[in-house]
Short mmCIF file of N, CA and C in Angstrom, two decimals:
data_model
loop_
_atom_site.label_atom_id
_atom_site.label_comp_id
_atom_site.label_asym_id
_atom_site.label_seq_id
_atom_site.Cartn_x
_atom_site.Cartn_y
_atom_site.Cartn_z
N MET A 6 -9.27 62.79 78.99
CA MET A 6 -10.47 61.97 79.07
C MET A 6 -10.96 61.97 80.51
N ASN A 7 -12.23 62.32 80.72
CA ASN A 7 -12.78 62.30 82.07
C ASN A 7 -14.18 61.70 82.14
N ASP A 8 -14.73 61.25 81.04
CA ASP A 8 -16.05 60.64 81.01
C ASP A 8 -15.93 59.14 81.32
N LEU A 9 -16.67 58.66 82.31
CA LEU A 9 -16.56 57.27 82.75
C LEU A 9 -17.05 56.27 81.70
N ASP A 10 -18.08 56.63 80.93
CA ASP A 10 -18.55 55.73 79.87
C ASP A 10 -17.50 55.62 78.76
N GLU A 11 -16.86 56.74 78.43
CA GLU A 11 -15.79 56.73 77.44
C GLU A 11 -14.60 55.92 77.96
N LEU A 12 -14.31 56.05 79.23
CA LEU A 12 -13.24 55.28 79.84
C LEU A 12 -13.53 53.79 79.71
N GLU A 13 -14.75 53.38 80.03
CA GLU A 13 -15.12 51.96 79.91
C GLU A 13 -15.00 51.49 78.47
N ARG A 14 -15.45 52.30 77.51
CA ARG A 14 -15.35 51.93 76.10
C ARG A 14 -13.89 51.69 75.71
N ARG A 15 -13.03 52.58 76.14
CA ARG A 15 -11.62 52.46 75.80
C ARG A 15 -11.00 51.20 76.43
N VAL A 16 -11.34 50.91 77.68
CA VAL A 16 -10.85 49.70 78.33
C VAL A 16 -11.32 48.47 77.56
N ARG A 17 -12.59 48.46 77.15
CA ARG A 17 -13.12 47.32 76.38
C ARG A 17 -12.33 47.12 75.09
N GLU A 18 -12.05 48.21 74.38
CA GLU A 18 -11.36 48.11 73.10
C GLU A 18 -9.88 47.77 73.24
N GLU A 19 -9.20 48.35 74.21
CA GLU A 19 -7.75 48.24 74.28
C GLU A 19 -7.23 47.15 75.21
N VAL A 20 -8.04 46.74 76.18
CA VAL A 20 -7.60 45.72 77.13
C VAL A 20 -8.51 44.50 77.06
N GLY A 21 -9.81 44.75 76.95
CA GLY A 21 -10.81 43.69 77.04
C GLY A 21 -11.29 43.60 78.48
N VAL A 22 -12.59 43.45 78.67
CA VAL A 22 -13.11 43.44 80.03
C VAL A 22 -14.47 42.76 80.07
N ARG A 23 -14.70 42.01 81.13
CA ARG A 23 -16.01 41.40 81.39
C ARG A 23 -16.73 42.17 82.50
N LEU A 24 -15.96 42.63 83.51
CA LEU A 24 -16.49 43.43 84.62
C LEU A 24 -15.56 44.62 84.80
N PHE A 25 -16.15 45.82 84.82
CA PHE A 25 -15.35 47.04 84.96
C PHE A 25 -15.98 47.95 86.00
N THR A 26 -15.19 48.37 86.97
CA THR A 26 -15.66 49.35 87.94
C THR A 26 -14.56 50.39 88.16
N VAL A 27 -15.00 51.56 88.61
CA VAL A 27 -14.08 52.61 89.02
C VAL A 27 -14.41 52.93 90.46
N LEU A 28 -13.38 52.90 91.30
CA LEU A 28 -13.55 53.18 92.73
C LEU A 28 -12.77 54.41 93.11
N ALA A 29 -13.45 55.38 93.72
CA ALA A 29 -12.78 56.57 94.24
C ALA A 29 -12.12 56.22 95.56
N TRP A 30 -10.89 56.67 95.76
CA TRP A 30 -10.18 56.43 97.01
C TRP A 30 -10.55 57.51 98.02
N VAL A 31 -10.98 57.09 99.20
CA VAL A 31 -11.36 57.99 100.29
C VAL A 31 -10.32 57.81 101.40
N PRO A 32 -9.23 58.58 101.36
CA PRO A 32 -8.13 58.34 102.29
C PRO A 32 -8.49 58.52 103.76
N GLN A 33 -9.41 59.41 104.05
CA GLN A 33 -9.78 59.66 105.46
C GLN A 33 -10.34 58.40 106.12
N ARG A 34 -11.00 57.55 105.33
CA ARG A 34 -11.60 56.33 105.86
C ARG A 34 -10.88 55.07 105.37
N ARG A 35 -9.83 55.27 104.56
CA ARG A 35 -9.13 54.15 103.94
C ARG A 35 -10.15 53.21 103.30
N ALA A 36 -10.99 53.82 102.45
CA ALA A 36 -12.08 53.09 101.80
C ALA A 36 -12.12 53.42 100.31
N LEU A 37 -12.78 52.56 99.59
CA LEU A 37 -13.00 52.76 98.16
C LEU A 37 -14.50 52.84 97.91
N ARG A 38 -14.92 53.88 97.20
CA ARG A 38 -16.35 54.10 96.90
C ARG A 38 -16.57 53.96 95.41
N ARG A 39 -17.47 53.07 95.02
CA ARG A 39 -17.74 52.79 93.61
C ARG A 39 -18.47 53.97 92.95
N VAL A 40 -17.88 54.47 91.86
CA VAL A 40 -18.47 55.59 91.13
C VAL A 40 -18.90 55.21 89.71
N HIS A 41 -18.54 54.00 89.28
CA HIS A 41 -18.94 53.50 87.95
C HIS A 41 -18.91 51.98 87.98
N SER A 42 -19.87 51.37 87.28
CA SER A 42 -19.94 49.92 87.25
C SER A 42 -20.56 49.43 85.95
N SER A 43 -19.93 48.44 85.34
CA SER A 43 -20.52 47.79 84.16
C SER A 43 -21.60 46.79 84.58
N HIS A 44 -21.64 46.43 85.85
CA HIS A 44 -22.62 45.48 86.39
C HIS A 44 -23.28 46.08 87.63
N PRO A 45 -24.17 47.07 87.44
CA PRO A 45 -24.75 47.77 88.60
C PRO A 45 -25.60 46.89 89.51
N ALA A 46 -26.14 45.79 89.01
CA ALA A 46 -26.93 44.93 89.89
C ALA A 46 -26.03 44.25 90.92
N GLU A 47 -24.88 43.75 90.47
CA GLU A 47 -23.96 43.05 91.37
C GLU A 47 -23.03 44.02 92.11
N TYR A 48 -22.63 45.07 91.42
CA TYR A 48 -21.69 46.06 91.99
C TYR A 48 -22.26 47.46 91.79
N PRO A 49 -23.22 47.86 92.63
CA PRO A 49 -23.90 49.15 92.44
C PRO A 49 -23.00 50.36 92.73
N VAL A 50 -23.24 51.41 91.96
CA VAL A 50 -22.58 52.68 92.21
C VAL A 50 -22.96 53.13 93.62
N GLY A 51 -21.99 53.66 94.34
CA GLY A 51 -22.23 54.08 95.72
C GLY A 51 -21.79 53.05 96.73
N GLY A 52 -21.62 51.80 96.29
CA GLY A 52 -21.14 50.77 97.20
C GLY A 52 -19.73 51.11 97.67
N GLU A 53 -19.40 50.66 98.85
CA GLU A 53 -18.12 51.01 99.43
C GLU A 53 -17.42 49.78 99.97
N LYS A 54 -16.10 49.77 99.82
CA LYS A 54 -15.27 48.70 100.35
C LYS A 54 -14.20 49.31 101.24
N THR A 55 -14.03 48.73 102.40
CA THR A 55 -12.88 49.12 103.21
C THR A 55 -11.77 48.13 102.86
N VAL A 56 -10.55 48.59 102.95
CA VAL A 56 -9.47 47.76 102.42
C VAL A 56 -8.48 47.28 103.49
N GLU A 57 -8.85 47.38 104.75
CA GLU A 57 -7.92 46.92 105.77
C GLU A 57 -7.65 45.42 105.67
N VAL A 58 -8.54 44.68 105.05
CA VAL A 58 -8.39 43.24 104.93
C VAL A 58 -7.30 42.88 103.91
N ALA A 59 -7.17 43.66 102.88
CA ALA A 59 -6.26 43.35 101.78
C ALA A 59 -5.02 44.23 101.85
N GLN A 60 -4.20 44.00 102.85
CA GLN A 60 -3.02 44.86 103.06
C GLN A 60 -2.05 44.82 101.89
N ARG A 61 -1.87 43.65 101.28
CA ARG A 61 -0.94 43.56 100.14
C ARG A 61 -1.46 44.39 98.97
N TRP A 62 -2.75 44.32 98.72
CA TRP A 62 -3.35 45.11 97.65
C TRP A 62 -3.21 46.60 97.96
N LEU A 63 -3.51 46.98 99.18
CA LEU A 63 -3.42 48.37 99.60
C LEU A 63 -2.00 48.90 99.43
N ALA A 64 -1.02 48.11 99.84
CA ALA A 64 0.39 48.52 99.71
C ALA A 64 0.76 48.70 98.24
N THR A 65 0.27 47.83 97.38
CA THR A 65 0.61 47.90 95.96
C THR A 65 -0.07 49.09 95.28
N CYS A 66 -1.39 49.12 95.31
CA CYS A 66 -2.14 50.13 94.54
C CYS A 66 -2.15 51.52 95.16
N ILE A 67 -2.32 51.59 96.45
CA ILE A 67 -2.48 52.90 97.09
C ILE A 67 -1.14 53.47 97.55
N GLU A 68 -0.38 52.69 98.29
CA GLU A 68 0.86 53.22 98.85
C GLU A 68 1.96 53.37 97.80
N ARG A 69 2.17 52.33 96.97
CA ARG A 69 3.23 52.40 95.96
C ARG A 69 2.73 52.93 94.62
N ARG A 70 1.40 53.07 94.48
CA ARG A 70 0.79 53.60 93.25
C ARG A 70 1.15 52.75 92.03
N GLU A 71 1.12 51.44 92.23
CA GLU A 71 1.45 50.49 91.17
C GLU A 71 0.22 49.63 90.88
N PRO A 72 0.15 49.05 89.67
CA PRO A 72 -0.98 48.17 89.38
C PRO A 72 -0.87 46.85 90.15
N TYR A 73 -2.03 46.28 90.46
CA TYR A 73 -2.09 44.93 91.00
C TYR A 73 -2.58 44.04 89.86
N PHE A 74 -1.87 42.94 89.62
CA PHE A 74 -2.24 42.02 88.56
C PHE A 74 -2.46 40.64 89.17
N GLY A 75 -3.72 40.20 89.18
CA GLY A 75 -4.06 38.85 89.61
C GLY A 75 -4.31 38.01 88.38
N ARG A 76 -3.33 37.17 88.02
CA ARG A 76 -3.37 36.41 86.76
C ARG A 76 -4.44 35.33 86.73
N ASP A 77 -4.78 34.79 87.91
CA ASP A 77 -5.67 33.64 87.92
C ASP A 77 -6.61 33.68 89.13
N LYS A 78 -7.49 32.70 89.20
CA LYS A 78 -8.48 32.67 90.28
C LYS A 78 -7.83 32.61 91.66
N ALA A 79 -6.71 31.91 91.77
CA ALA A 79 -6.03 31.81 93.07
C ALA A 79 -5.59 33.19 93.54
N ALA A 80 -5.07 34.00 92.64
CA ALA A 80 -4.64 35.36 93.00
C ALA A 80 -5.83 36.23 93.37
N VAL A 81 -6.94 36.06 92.68
CA VAL A 81 -8.15 36.82 92.99
C VAL A 81 -8.68 36.40 94.36
N ARG A 82 -8.71 35.11 94.62
CA ARG A 82 -9.21 34.60 95.91
C ARG A 82 -8.36 35.08 97.09
N GLU A 83 -7.06 35.21 96.85
CA GLU A 83 -6.14 35.60 97.91
C GLU A 83 -6.39 37.03 98.39
N ILE A 84 -6.84 37.90 97.51
CA ILE A 84 -6.97 39.33 97.83
C ILE A 84 -8.41 39.78 98.06
N PHE A 85 -9.36 39.23 97.31
CA PHE A 85 -10.71 39.78 97.29
C PHE A 85 -11.73 38.91 98.03
N ALA A 86 -12.35 39.50 99.05
CA ALA A 86 -13.35 38.79 99.84
C ALA A 86 -14.57 38.40 99.00
N ASP A 87 -14.85 39.17 97.94
CA ASP A 87 -16.01 38.90 97.09
C ASP A 87 -15.64 38.01 95.89
N HIS A 88 -14.63 37.17 96.05
CA HIS A 88 -14.16 36.35 94.93
C HIS A 88 -15.24 35.41 94.40
N GLU A 89 -16.17 34.96 95.24
CA GLU A 89 -17.22 34.07 94.74
C GLU A 89 -18.12 34.80 93.74
N LEU A 90 -18.48 36.05 94.05
CA LEU A 90 -19.28 36.84 93.11
C LEU A 90 -18.48 37.12 91.84
N ILE A 91 -17.21 37.46 92.00
CA ILE A 91 -16.34 37.70 90.84
C ILE A 91 -16.34 36.47 89.93
N GLU A 92 -16.14 35.30 90.51
CA GLU A 92 -16.09 34.07 89.72
C GLU A 92 -17.44 33.75 89.09
N SER A 93 -18.54 34.07 89.78
CA SER A 93 -19.87 33.79 89.23
C SER A 93 -20.15 34.60 87.97
N LEU A 94 -19.41 35.70 87.80
CA LEU A 94 -19.56 36.53 86.60
C LEU A 94 -18.60 36.10 85.49
N GLY A 95 -17.91 35.00 85.71
CA GLY A 95 -16.99 34.47 84.71
C GLY A 95 -15.62 35.10 84.75
N CYS A 96 -15.29 35.74 85.84
CA CYS A 96 -14.00 36.43 85.96
C CYS A 96 -13.04 35.63 86.83
N GLY A 97 -11.80 35.57 86.38
CA GLY A 97 -10.77 34.89 87.14
C GLY A 97 -9.42 35.54 86.97
N SER A 98 -9.40 36.74 86.42
CA SER A 98 -8.17 37.51 86.24
C SER A 98 -8.52 38.98 86.45
N ILE A 99 -7.61 39.73 87.11
CA ILE A 99 -7.92 41.12 87.44
C ILE A 99 -6.69 42.01 87.29
N ILE A 100 -6.96 43.21 86.80
CA ILE A 100 -5.96 44.28 86.78
C ILE A 100 -6.57 45.45 87.52
N ASN A 101 -5.89 45.92 88.56
CA ASN A 101 -6.30 47.13 89.28
C ASN A 101 -5.22 48.18 89.03
N VAL A 102 -5.64 49.34 88.53
CA VAL A 102 -4.67 50.39 88.20
C VAL A 102 -5.06 51.67 88.93
N PRO A 103 -4.14 52.22 89.72
CA PRO A 103 -4.44 53.49 90.38
C PRO A 103 -4.45 54.64 89.37
N VAL A 104 -5.37 55.58 89.60
CA VAL A 104 -5.44 56.83 88.83
C VAL A 104 -4.98 57.93 89.76
N LEU A 105 -3.94 58.64 89.35
CA LEU A 105 -3.39 59.69 90.20
C LEU A 105 -4.06 61.03 89.93
N GLY A 106 -4.26 61.79 91.00
CA GLY A 106 -4.80 63.13 90.87
C GLY A 106 -3.68 64.12 90.58
N PRO A 107 -4.01 65.40 90.43
CA PRO A 107 -3.01 66.42 90.13
C PRO A 107 -1.94 66.54 91.21
N ASP A 108 -2.26 66.12 92.43
CA ASP A 108 -1.29 66.18 93.53
C ASP A 108 -0.37 64.97 93.59
N GLY A 109 -0.55 64.03 92.65
CA GLY A 109 0.27 62.83 92.62
C GLY A 109 -0.21 61.73 93.53
N GLU A 110 -1.29 61.98 94.27
CA GLU A 110 -1.87 60.97 95.16
C GLU A 110 -2.93 60.16 94.40
N VAL A 111 -3.24 58.98 94.91
CA VAL A 111 -4.26 58.14 94.28
C VAL A 111 -5.63 58.79 94.47
N ALA A 112 -6.32 58.99 93.35
CA ALA A 112 -7.67 59.56 93.37
C ALA A 112 -8.72 58.45 93.18
N ALA A 113 -8.37 57.43 92.41
CA ALA A 113 -9.31 56.36 92.08
C ALA A 113 -8.52 55.13 91.65
N VAL A 114 -9.25 54.03 91.52
CA VAL A 114 -8.65 52.79 91.04
C VAL A 114 -9.57 52.21 89.96
N LEU A 115 -8.97 51.81 88.83
CA LEU A 115 -9.70 51.11 87.78
C LEU A 115 -9.62 49.62 88.08
N ASN A 116 -10.77 48.95 88.05
CA ASN A 116 -10.85 47.51 88.27
C ASN A 116 -11.30 46.86 86.97
N ILE A 117 -10.41 46.09 86.39
CA ILE A 117 -10.62 45.50 85.07
C ILE A 117 -10.54 43.99 85.23
N LEU A 118 -11.63 43.29 84.97
CA LEU A 118 -11.68 41.85 85.19
C LEU A 118 -12.17 41.11 83.95
N ASP A 119 -11.63 39.91 83.76
CA ASP A 119 -12.06 39.04 82.66
C ASP A 119 -11.79 37.60 83.07
N ALA A 120 -11.97 36.70 82.13
CA ALA A 120 -11.77 35.28 82.40
C ALA A 120 -10.33 34.98 82.80
N GLU A 121 -10.15 33.92 83.54
CA GLU A 121 -8.81 33.50 83.93
C GLU A 121 -7.95 33.34 82.68
N GLY A 122 -6.74 33.89 82.72
CA GLY A 122 -5.83 33.79 81.58
C GLY A 122 -6.04 34.83 80.50
N ALA A 123 -7.01 35.72 80.67
CA ALA A 123 -7.30 36.71 79.63
C ALA A 123 -6.25 37.82 79.55
N TYR A 124 -5.52 38.05 80.63
CA TYR A 124 -4.58 39.16 80.68
C TYR A 124 -3.14 38.68 80.80
N ASP A 125 -2.24 39.55 80.33
CA ASP A 125 -0.81 39.32 80.48
C ASP A 125 -0.14 40.67 80.78
N ASP A 126 1.17 40.69 80.77
CA ASP A 126 1.88 41.93 81.10
C ASP A 126 1.56 43.06 80.12
N ALA A 127 1.32 42.72 78.85
CA ALA A 127 0.95 43.74 77.86
C ALA A 127 -0.42 44.35 78.20
N SER A 128 -1.32 43.54 78.74
CA SER A 128 -2.63 44.03 79.16
C SER A 128 -2.48 45.04 80.30
N VAL A 129 -1.59 44.73 81.23
CA VAL A 129 -1.35 45.64 82.36
C VAL A 129 -0.79 46.96 81.84
N ALA A 130 0.16 46.89 80.90
CA ALA A 130 0.75 48.11 80.33
C ALA A 130 -0.31 48.94 79.62
N ALA A 131 -1.21 48.30 78.89
CA ALA A 131 -2.29 49.03 78.21
C ALA A 131 -3.22 49.70 79.21
N ALA A 132 -3.53 49.00 80.29
CA ALA A 132 -4.39 49.56 81.33
C ALA A 132 -3.72 50.76 82.01
N GLN A 133 -2.41 50.66 82.23
CA GLN A 133 -1.68 51.78 82.84
C GLN A 133 -1.72 53.01 81.94
N LYS A 134 -1.59 52.81 80.64
CA LYS A 134 -1.63 53.94 79.71
C LYS A 134 -3.00 54.61 79.76
N ILE A 135 -4.04 53.82 79.78
CA ILE A 135 -5.39 54.38 79.87
C ILE A 135 -5.55 55.17 81.16
N ALA A 136 -5.08 54.62 82.27
CA ALA A 136 -5.20 55.30 83.56
C ALA A 136 -4.46 56.64 83.54
N LYS A 137 -3.30 56.69 82.88
CA LYS A 137 -2.54 57.94 82.80
C LYS A 137 -3.27 59.00 81.98
N ASP A 138 -4.06 58.56 81.00
CA ASP A 138 -4.81 59.48 80.14
C ASP A 138 -6.11 59.96 80.80
N PHE A 139 -6.51 59.29 81.88
CA PHE A 139 -7.80 59.58 82.51
C PHE A 139 -7.65 60.62 83.61
N THR A 140 -8.51 61.61 83.59
CA THR A 140 -8.55 62.63 84.64
C THR A 140 -9.79 62.36 85.48
N PHE A 141 -9.57 61.94 86.72
CA PHE A 141 -10.69 61.62 87.59
C PHE A 141 -11.21 62.88 88.24
N GLY A 142 -12.46 63.24 87.94
CA GLY A 142 -13.03 64.46 88.48
C GLY A 142 -14.06 64.22 89.56
N GLY A 143 -14.38 62.94 89.82
CA GLY A 143 -15.41 62.63 90.80
C GLY A 143 -14.89 62.65 92.20
N THR A 144 -15.80 62.77 93.13
CA THR A 144 -15.43 62.68 94.53
C THR A 144 -16.29 61.61 95.16
N ALA A 145 -15.80 61.06 96.22
CA ALA A 145 -16.55 59.98 96.89
C ALA A 145 -17.59 60.55 97.82
#
């Protein structure tokens, strides 16, 4: 699977999502560039985030290649500078899953958000399975 719209459809069906974005990892700049968004007005494609502020998130998703699971609004607020916008969209729980390229390095990150309490460990496992099935072909 490499189509971003198909990826979003699958996330909606298998995990559930209110806000979904895909961010390409740009290692040279230690930045994330948005390549897909379910909410383009609030989170436009092409937008970029630098991640030096969120060292714990960076260590989890990029360095260890593990999912980040923010179960509630407090966890979202702790990591994400844009938490007010996230909350204004009715989101208070987040799953971030790295997508690995053929070289085993992080190529992109799936950002899956919904209402506080919407996700559990089974949701994270489902998101990881989807990420493993996804072949990221975009570049930042």
